[in-house]
mmCIF file of C-alpha atoms in Angstrom:
data_model
loop_
_atom_site.group_PDB
_atom_site.id
_atom_site.type_symbol
_atom_site.label_atom_id
_atom_site.label_comp_id
_atom_site.label_asym_id
_atom_site.label_seq_id
_atom_site.Cartn_x
_atom_site.Cartn_y
_atom_site.Cartn_z
ATOM 1 C CA UNK A 266 -51.084 -14.162 42.351
ATOM 2 C CA UNK A 267 -52.571 -16.726 39.956
ATOM 3 C CA UNK A 268 -49.136 -18.128 39.051
ATOM 4 C CA UNK A 269 -48.168 -18.286 42.738
ATOM 5 C CA UNK A 270 -51.313 -20.272 43.517
ATOM 6 C CA UNK A 271 -50.599 -22.582 40.613
ATOM 7 C CA UNK A 272 -47.088 -23.218 41.906
ATOM 8 C CA UNK A 273 -48.442 -23.922 45.374
ATOM 9 C CA UNK A 274 -51.021 -26.324 43.990
ATOM 10 C CA UNK A 275 -48.359 -28.096 41.915
ATOM 11 C CA UNK A 276 -46.099 -28.326 44.968
ATOM 12 C CA UNK A 277 -48.923 -29.746 47.079
ATOM 13 C CA UNK A 278 -49.719 -32.357 44.435
ATOM 14 C CA UNK A 279 -46.059 -33.313 44.168
ATOM 15 C CA UNK A 280 -45.795 -33.686 47.941
ATOM 16 C CA UNK A 281 -48.971 -35.783 48.016
ATOM 17 C CA UNK A 282 -47.628 -38.023 45.264
ATOM 18 C CA UNK A 283 -44.323 -38.442 47.140
ATOM 19 C CA UNK A 284 -46.105 -39.360 50.374
ATOM 20 C CA UNK A 285 -48.280 -41.829 48.478
ATOM 21 C CA UNK A 286 -45.249 -43.435 46.842
ATOM 22 C CA UNK A 287 -43.398 -43.801 50.153
ATOM 23 C CA UNK A 288 -46.468 -45.373 51.754
ATOM 24 C CA UNK A 289 -46.851 -47.795 48.845
ATOM 25 C CA UNK A 290 -43.130 -48.585 48.847
ATOM 26 C CA UNK A 291 -43.278 -49.560 52.524
ATOM 27 C CA UNK A 292 -46.547 -51.524 52.451
ATOM 28 C CA UNK A 293 -46.939 -53.174 49.034
ATOM 29 C CA UNK A 294 -45.690 -56.738 49.433
ATOM 30 C CA UNK A 295 -43.790 -58.496 46.685
ATOM 31 C CA UNK A 296 -42.777 -62.128 46.419
ATOM 32 C CA UNK A 297 -39.343 -62.747 44.943
ATOM 33 C CA UNK A 298 -38.878 -66.255 43.552
ATOM 34 C CA UNK A 299 -35.534 -68.032 43.481
ATOM 35 C CA UNK A 300 -34.275 -71.519 42.625
ATOM 36 C CA UNK A 301 -31.240 -73.393 43.880
ATOM 37 C CA UNK A 302 -29.987 -76.595 42.259
ATOM 38 C CA UNK A 303 -27.754 -79.007 44.143
ATOM 39 C CA UNK A 304 -26.489 -82.508 43.453
ATOM 40 C CA UNK A 305 -26.493 -83.047 47.218
ATOM 41 C CA UNK A 306 -30.263 -82.675 47.366
ATOM 42 C CA UNK A 307 -32.251 -85.917 47.423
ATOM 43 C CA UNK A 308 -34.737 -86.474 44.601
ATOM 44 C CA UNK A 309 -37.437 -86.615 47.267
ATOM 45 C CA UNK A 310 -36.886 -82.874 47.864
ATOM 46 C CA UNK A 311 -36.857 -81.813 44.215
ATOM 47 C CA UNK A 312 -39.360 -78.947 44.055
ATOM 48 C CA UNK A 313 -39.324 -78.386 47.833
ATOM 49 C CA UNK A 314 -40.270 -74.749 48.505
ATOM 50 C CA UNK A 315 -38.953 -72.653 51.381
ATOM 51 C CA UNK A 316 -40.586 -69.313 52.163
ATOM 52 C CA UNK A 317 -38.316 -66.953 54.069
ATOM 53 C CA UNK A 318 -39.676 -64.088 56.168
ATOM 54 C CA UNK A 319 -37.288 -61.710 57.869
ATOM 55 C CA UNK A 320 -37.179 -58.468 59.839
ATOM 56 C CA UNK A 321 -40.884 -57.912 60.400
ATOM 57 C CA UNK A 322 -40.198 -55.679 63.420
ATOM 58 C CA UNK A 323 -43.793 -56.072 64.549
ATOM 59 C CA UNK A 324 -45.225 -54.716 61.299
ATOM 60 C CA UNK A 325 -48.757 -55.643 60.248
ATOM 61 C CA UNK A 326 -49.864 -55.999 56.664
ATOM 62 C CA UNK A 327 -53.601 -55.612 57.121
ATOM 63 C CA UNK A 328 -55.702 -56.758 60.079
ATOM 64 C CA UNK A 329 -54.114 -59.831 61.682
ATOM 65 C CA UNK A 330 -51.446 -59.652 58.959
ATOM 66 C CA UNK A 331 -53.974 -61.072 56.504
ATOM 67 C CA UNK A 332 -52.188 -59.704 53.394
ATOM 68 C CA UNK A 333 -48.893 -61.254 54.461
ATOM 69 C CA UNK A 334 -50.503 -64.584 55.273
ATOM 70 C CA UNK A 335 -52.335 -64.635 51.941
ATOM 71 C CA UNK A 336 -49.057 -64.048 50.089
ATOM 72 C CA UNK A 337 -47.349 -66.838 52.028
ATOM 73 C CA UNK A 338 -50.194 -69.235 51.242
ATOM 74 C CA UNK A 339 -49.986 -68.317 47.556
ATOM 75 C CA UNK A 340 -46.314 -69.364 47.527
ATOM 76 C CA UNK A 341 -47.364 -72.881 48.661
ATOM 77 C CA UNK A 342 -44.412 -73.439 50.995
ATOM 78 C CA UNK A 343 -43.240 -76.773 52.331
ATOM 79 C CA UNK A 344 -41.269 -74.975 55.036
ATOM 80 C CA UNK A 345 -41.305 -71.414 56.399
ATOM 81 C CA UNK A 346 -38.065 -69.899 57.720
ATOM 82 C CA UNK A 347 -38.288 -66.799 59.927
ATOM 83 C CA UNK A 348 -34.794 -65.324 60.155
ATOM 84 C CA UNK A 349 -34.978 -62.964 63.090
ATOM 85 C CA UNK A 350 -36.176 -59.527 64.191
ATOM 86 C CA UNK A 351 -39.783 -60.667 64.269
ATOM 87 C CA UNK A 352 -40.331 -57.949 66.898
ATOM 88 C CA UNK A 353 -38.271 -55.121 68.350
ATOM 89 C CA UNK A 354 -38.189 -52.637 71.217
ATOM 90 C CA UNK A 355 -41.053 -50.634 69.707
ATOM 91 C CA UNK A 356 -43.479 -53.522 69.104
ATOM 92 C CA UNK A 357 -46.773 -53.226 70.941
ATOM 93 C CA UNK A 358 -47.598 -56.452 72.820
ATOM 94 C CA UNK A 359 -44.703 -58.427 71.299
ATOM 95 C CA UNK A 360 -45.634 -61.793 72.830
ATOM 96 C CA UNK A 361 -49.183 -61.533 71.534
ATOM 97 C CA UNK A 362 -47.879 -60.490 68.121
ATOM 98 C CA UNK A 363 -45.408 -63.401 67.970
ATOM 99 C CA UNK A 364 -47.971 -65.987 69.045
ATOM 100 C CA UNK A 365 -50.544 -64.650 66.590
ATOM 101 C CA UNK A 366 -48.425 -64.616 63.483
ATOM 102 C CA UNK A 367 -46.497 -67.736 64.519
ATOM 103 C CA UNK A 368 -49.690 -69.743 64.944
ATOM 104 C CA UNK A 369 -51.140 -68.476 61.657
ATOM 105 C CA UNK A 370 -47.976 -69.373 59.745
ATOM 106 C CA UNK A 371 -47.808 -72.800 61.399
ATOM 107 C CA UNK A 372 -51.239 -73.570 59.957
ATOM 108 C CA UNK A 373 -49.745 -73.090 56.473
ATOM 109 C CA UNK A 374 -46.501 -75.089 56.796
ATOM 110 C CA UNK A 375 -43.900 -76.075 59.413
ATOM 111 C CA UNK A 376 -42.199 -72.927 60.708
ATOM 112 C CA UNK A 377 -38.595 -72.603 61.909
ATOM 113 C CA UNK A 378 -37.430 -69.441 63.666
ATOM 114 C CA UNK A 379 -34.091 -67.988 64.744
ATOM 115 C CA UNK A 380 -33.595 -64.932 66.925
ATOM 116 C CA UNK A 381 -32.368 -61.581 65.651
ATOM 117 C CA UNK A 382 -30.484 -58.812 67.394
ATOM 118 C CA UNK A 383 -33.631 -56.839 68.221
ATOM 119 C CA UNK A 384 -35.363 -59.596 70.190
ATOM 120 C CA UNK A 385 -32.304 -59.662 72.442
ATOM 121 C CA UNK A 386 -32.016 -55.864 72.561
ATOM 122 C CA UNK A 387 -35.621 -55.771 73.769
ATOM 123 C CA UNK A 388 -34.792 -58.479 76.354
ATOM 124 C CA UNK A 389 -37.657 -60.524 74.996
ATOM 125 C CA UNK A 390 -35.894 -63.284 73.061
ATOM 126 C CA UNK A 391 -36.608 -66.194 75.378
ATOM 127 C CA UNK A 392 -40.199 -65.102 76.002
ATOM 128 C CA UNK A 393 -40.706 -64.707 72.245
ATOM 129 C CA UNK A 394 -39.409 -68.251 71.704
ATOM 130 C CA UNK A 395 -41.776 -69.552 74.372
ATOM 131 C CA UNK A 396 -44.712 -67.767 72.715
ATOM 132 C CA UNK A 397 -43.773 -69.120 69.300
ATOM 133 C CA UNK A 398 -43.237 -72.663 70.546
ATOM 134 C CA UNK A 399 -46.643 -72.515 72.191
ATOM 135 C CA UNK A 400 -48.111 -71.534 68.814
ATOM 136 C CA UNK A 401 -46.516 -74.478 67.000
ATOM 137 C CA UNK A 402 -43.275 -72.895 65.752
ATOM 138 C CA UNK A 403 -39.879 -74.585 66.110
ATOM 139 C CA UNK A 404 -37.302 -72.206 67.606
ATOM 140 C CA UNK A 405 -33.830 -73.257 66.547
ATOM 141 C CA UNK A 406 -31.380 -72.042 69.156
ATOM 142 C CA UNK A 407 -27.970 -73.306 68.124
ATOM 143 C CA UNK A 408 -29.342 -76.650 67.075
ATOM 144 C CA UNK A 409 -30.294 -78.842 64.123
ATOM 145 C CA UNK A 410 -33.454 -80.735 63.202
ATOM 146 C CA UNK A 411 -34.039 -83.150 60.308
ATOM 147 C CA UNK A 412 -36.856 -82.497 57.853
ATOM 148 C CA UNK A 413 -37.896 -85.815 56.339
ATOM 149 C CA UNK A 414 -39.657 -86.759 53.119
ATOM 150 C CA UNK A 415 -40.045 -90.213 51.533
ATOM 151 C CA UNK A 416 -37.182 -91.671 53.543
ATOM 152 C CA UNK A 417 -34.791 -88.799 52.740
ATOM 153 C CA UNK A 418 -33.975 -85.699 54.765
ATOM 154 C CA UNK A 419 -32.497 -82.247 54.783
ATOM 155 C CA UNK A 420 -30.914 -80.844 57.936
ATOM 156 C CA UNK A 421 -32.024 -77.415 59.137
ATOM 157 C CA UNK A 422 -29.705 -75.635 61.558
ATOM 158 C CA UNK A 423 -30.513 -72.403 63.362
ATOM 159 C CA UNK A 424 -28.070 -70.042 65.071
ATOM 160 C CA UNK A 425 -28.979 -67.733 67.915
ATOM 161 C CA UNK A 426 -28.062 -64.116 67.207
ATOM 162 C CA UNK A 427 -24.643 -62.958 68.469
ATOM 163 C CA UNK A 428 -26.542 -60.605 70.825
ATOM 164 C CA UNK A 429 -27.493 -63.714 72.828
ATOM 165 C CA UNK A 430 -25.533 -65.003 75.808
ATOM 166 C CA UNK A 431 -21.776 -64.588 75.705
ATOM 167 C CA UNK A 432 -21.221 -68.246 76.575
ATOM 168 C CA UNK A 433 -23.522 -69.645 73.893
ATOM 169 C CA UNK A 434 -22.260 -72.323 71.519
ATOM 170 C CA UNK A 435 -20.184 -71.027 68.654
ATOM 171 C CA UNK A 436 -21.334 -71.685 65.073
ATOM 172 C CA UNK A 437 -18.403 -74.062 64.742
ATOM 173 C CA UNK A 438 -19.560 -76.057 67.775
ATOM 174 C CA UNK A 439 -23.110 -76.215 66.424
ATOM 175 C CA UNK A 440 -21.831 -77.506 63.091
ATOM 176 C CA UNK A 441 -19.558 -80.065 64.723
ATOM 177 C CA UNK A 442 -22.510 -81.417 66.718
ATOM 178 C CA UNK A 443 -24.483 -81.729 63.463
ATOM 179 C CA UNK A 444 -21.695 -83.710 61.819
ATOM 180 C CA UNK A 445 -21.278 -85.993 64.834
ATOM 181 C CA UNK A 446 -25.002 -86.759 64.985
ATOM 182 C CA UNK A 447 -25.964 -86.890 61.305
ATOM 183 C CA UNK A 448 -22.786 -87.193 59.224
ATOM 184 C CA UNK A 449 -21.976 -85.326 56.017
ATOM 185 C CA UNK A 450 -24.273 -86.807 53.377
ATOM 186 C CA UNK A 451 -27.428 -84.694 53.771
ATOM 187 C CA UNK A 452 -28.287 -81.329 52.229
ATOM 188 C CA UNK A 453 -27.715 -78.750 54.976
ATOM 189 C CA UNK A 454 -29.631 -75.485 55.365
ATOM 190 C CA UNK A 455 -28.464 -72.824 57.822
ATOM 191 C CA UNK A 456 -30.785 -70.154 59.236
ATOM 192 C CA UNK A 457 -29.057 -67.130 60.777
ATOM 193 C CA UNK A 458 -30.060 -63.515 61.155
ATOM 194 C CA UNK A 459 -26.884 -61.619 60.366
ATOM 195 C CA UNK A 460 -25.961 -61.272 56.709
ATOM 196 C CA UNK A 461 -22.735 -59.503 57.649
ATOM 197 C CA UNK A 462 -21.388 -62.630 59.366
ATOM 198 C CA UNK A 463 -21.458 -64.759 56.222
ATOM 199 C CA UNK A 464 -18.322 -63.550 54.431
ATOM 200 C CA UNK A 465 -16.273 -63.527 57.630
ATOM 201 C CA UNK A 466 -17.566 -66.639 59.374
ATOM 202 C CA UNK A 467 -20.605 -68.598 58.199
ATOM 203 C CA UNK A 468 -19.317 -69.501 54.743
ATOM 204 C CA UNK A 469 -16.622 -71.666 56.369
ATOM 205 C CA UNK A 470 -19.159 -73.918 58.089
ATOM 206 C CA UNK A 471 -19.898 -76.045 55.024
ATOM 207 C CA UNK A 472 -23.658 -75.588 54.634
ATOM 208 C CA UNK A 473 -25.191 -75.987 51.211
ATOM 209 C CA UNK A 474 -27.182 -72.782 51.675
ATOM 210 C CA UNK A 475 -27.457 -70.075 54.334
ATOM 211 C CA UNK A 476 -30.535 -67.849 54.715
ATOM 212 C CA UNK A 477 -30.071 -64.449 56.372
ATOM 213 C CA UNK A 478 -31.797 -61.089 56.749
ATOM 214 C CA UNK A 479 -30.771 -58.127 58.930
ATOM 215 C CA UNK A 480 -29.744 -55.582 56.265
ATOM 216 C CA UNK A 481 -33.264 -54.515 55.181
ATOM 217 C CA UNK A 482 -32.059 -54.511 51.599
ATOM 218 C CA UNK A 483 -29.787 -51.570 52.281
ATOM 219 C CA UNK A 484 -32.890 -49.526 53.313
ATOM 220 C CA UNK A 485 -32.679 -47.217 50.270
ATOM 221 C CA UNK A 486 -31.974 -49.145 47.072
ATOM 222 C CA UNK A 487 -29.974 -47.307 44.436
ATOM 223 C CA UNK A 488 -29.044 -48.462 40.924
ATOM 224 C CA UNK A 489 -25.826 -50.494 40.696
ATOM 225 C CA UNK A 490 -25.486 -50.772 44.501
ATOM 226 C CA UNK A 491 -26.481 -53.197 47.257
ATOM 227 C CA UNK A 492 -28.320 -50.362 48.971
ATOM 228 C CA UNK A 493 -27.357 -47.058 50.547
ATOM 229 C CA UNK A 494 -27.356 -47.927 54.265
ATOM 230 C CA UNK A 495 -27.068 -51.032 56.376
ATOM 231 C CA UNK A 496 -28.859 -51.456 59.694
ATOM 232 C CA UNK A 497 -25.865 -50.017 61.551
ATOM 233 C CA UNK A 498 -25.983 -46.885 59.365
ATOM 234 C CA UNK A 499 -22.886 -47.763 57.366
ATOM 235 C CA UNK A 500 -22.930 -46.635 53.752
ATOM 236 C CA UNK A 501 -23.016 -48.936 50.717
ATOM 237 C CA UNK A 502 -23.270 -52.315 52.455
ATOM 238 C CA UNK A 503 -22.756 -55.721 50.860
ATOM 239 C CA UNK A 504 -24.811 -58.922 50.899
ATOM 240 C CA UNK A 505 -28.220 -57.281 51.230
ATOM 241 C CA UNK A 506 -30.472 -58.880 48.575
ATOM 242 C CA UNK A 507 -30.578 -62.197 46.752
ATOM 243 C CA UNK A 508 -27.875 -64.789 46.096
ATOM 244 C CA UNK A 509 -24.170 -64.465 46.852
ATOM 245 C CA UNK A 510 -21.297 -66.957 46.716
ATOM 246 C CA UNK A 511 -18.153 -66.931 48.841
ATOM 247 C CA UNK A 512 -15.594 -69.646 48.025
ATOM 248 C CA UNK A 513 -18.335 -71.978 46.828
ATOM 249 C CA UNK A 514 -20.702 -71.384 49.760
ATOM 250 C CA UNK A 515 -24.118 -69.957 48.873
ATOM 251 C CA UNK A 516 -26.014 -67.230 50.728
ATOM 252 C CA UNK A 517 -29.555 -65.989 50.110
ATOM 253 C CA UNK A 518 -30.454 -62.687 51.796
ATOM 254 C CA UNK A 519 -33.973 -61.376 52.281
ATOM 255 C CA UNK A 520 -34.586 -57.634 52.097
ATOM 256 C CA UNK A 521 -37.067 -58.133 54.905
ATOM 257 C CA UNK A 522 -40.512 -56.776 55.598
ATOM 258 C CA UNK A 523 -40.442 -54.093 58.288
ATOM 259 C CA UNK A 524 -38.441 -51.083 59.363
ATOM 260 C CA UNK A 525 -36.458 -49.866 62.340
ATOM 261 C CA UNK A 526 -38.092 -46.703 63.656
ATOM 262 C CA UNK A 527 -37.793 -44.024 62.284
ATOM 263 C CA UNK A 528 -36.313 -45.288 58.994
ATOM 264 C CA UNK A 529 -38.381 -45.889 55.847
ATOM 265 C CA UNK A 530 -37.734 -47.913 52.715
ATOM 266 C CA UNK A 531 -37.208 -46.318 49.329
ATOM 267 C CA UNK A 532 -37.208 -48.321 46.065
ATOM 268 C CA UNK A 533 -37.154 -51.345 48.370
ATOM 269 C CA UNK A 534 -40.564 -52.943 48.838
ATOM 270 C CA UNK A 535 -41.235 -55.444 51.659
ATOM 271 C CA UNK A 536 -40.147 -58.848 50.425
ATOM 272 C CA UNK A 537 -41.283 -62.429 50.812
ATOM 273 C CA UNK A 538 -38.632 -64.856 49.563
ATOM 274 C CA UNK A 539 -39.852 -68.041 47.869
ATOM 275 C CA UNK A 540 -37.035 -70.498 47.227
ATOM 276 C CA UNK A 541 -37.518 -73.742 45.292
ATOM 277 C CA UNK A 542 -34.872 -76.430 45.727
ATOM 278 C CA UNK A 543 -33.993 -78.532 42.690
ATOM 279 C CA UNK A 544 -32.104 -81.775 42.381
ATOM 280 C CA UNK A 545 -29.136 -81.343 40.049
ATOM 281 C CA UNK A 546 -27.845 -84.380 38.168
#
């Protein structure tokens, strides 16, 4: 009887430790820092920092997302890029959530947002954009805006998710409009939700860097892999975390911050991406 009780106690402690680890692994934020050097970047933007947030899915890190906001402030961003799935079908009061976090982020730095597949699946994408715009966020819906500093500029383009309207502009049309309006001399940054579109489509567009999310880091991170599952439940996905290059085009993928119910992260903490741009000689 004594040994049986000891085994039960050991099992209970092991289960408690596992539950504690899973909770920590899904709620303990980490900031991953990256640098990208480019000869196409103006000297005025040397040291320019972009913070990327992706795939929040309505998650809150503390009351009013105070832990997330504190981590973003600590990264001292010049620009904040939100690459889709800010909310989903399960988010409570999604418009209130979007306006709240959008307004708080906009007080830190200029914020640029593109839609993800879940905003459209929830049939809330346009209302979410309205709420964000009202809070001071720029929603990039198949368009480009210049970001200026000391007489120089970088061009930030945002693509609506493919779940948007069937007759929306194609990425090629969006890029052609950029070239016609601004020419080819500026550093070009592309914001798009879907990481899995880069190797088949986005890399051909000619941007200096593309920021994506969508894959949640492969959900369960395993050694020597890019994760176990993608967001469509395919095994061993690609392009889920960090830098990738396809025929000279660069991609940076965020592992994201939230989850799709009922999945949980394992060995894959919620991630804030902090990217510093450097002028290369």
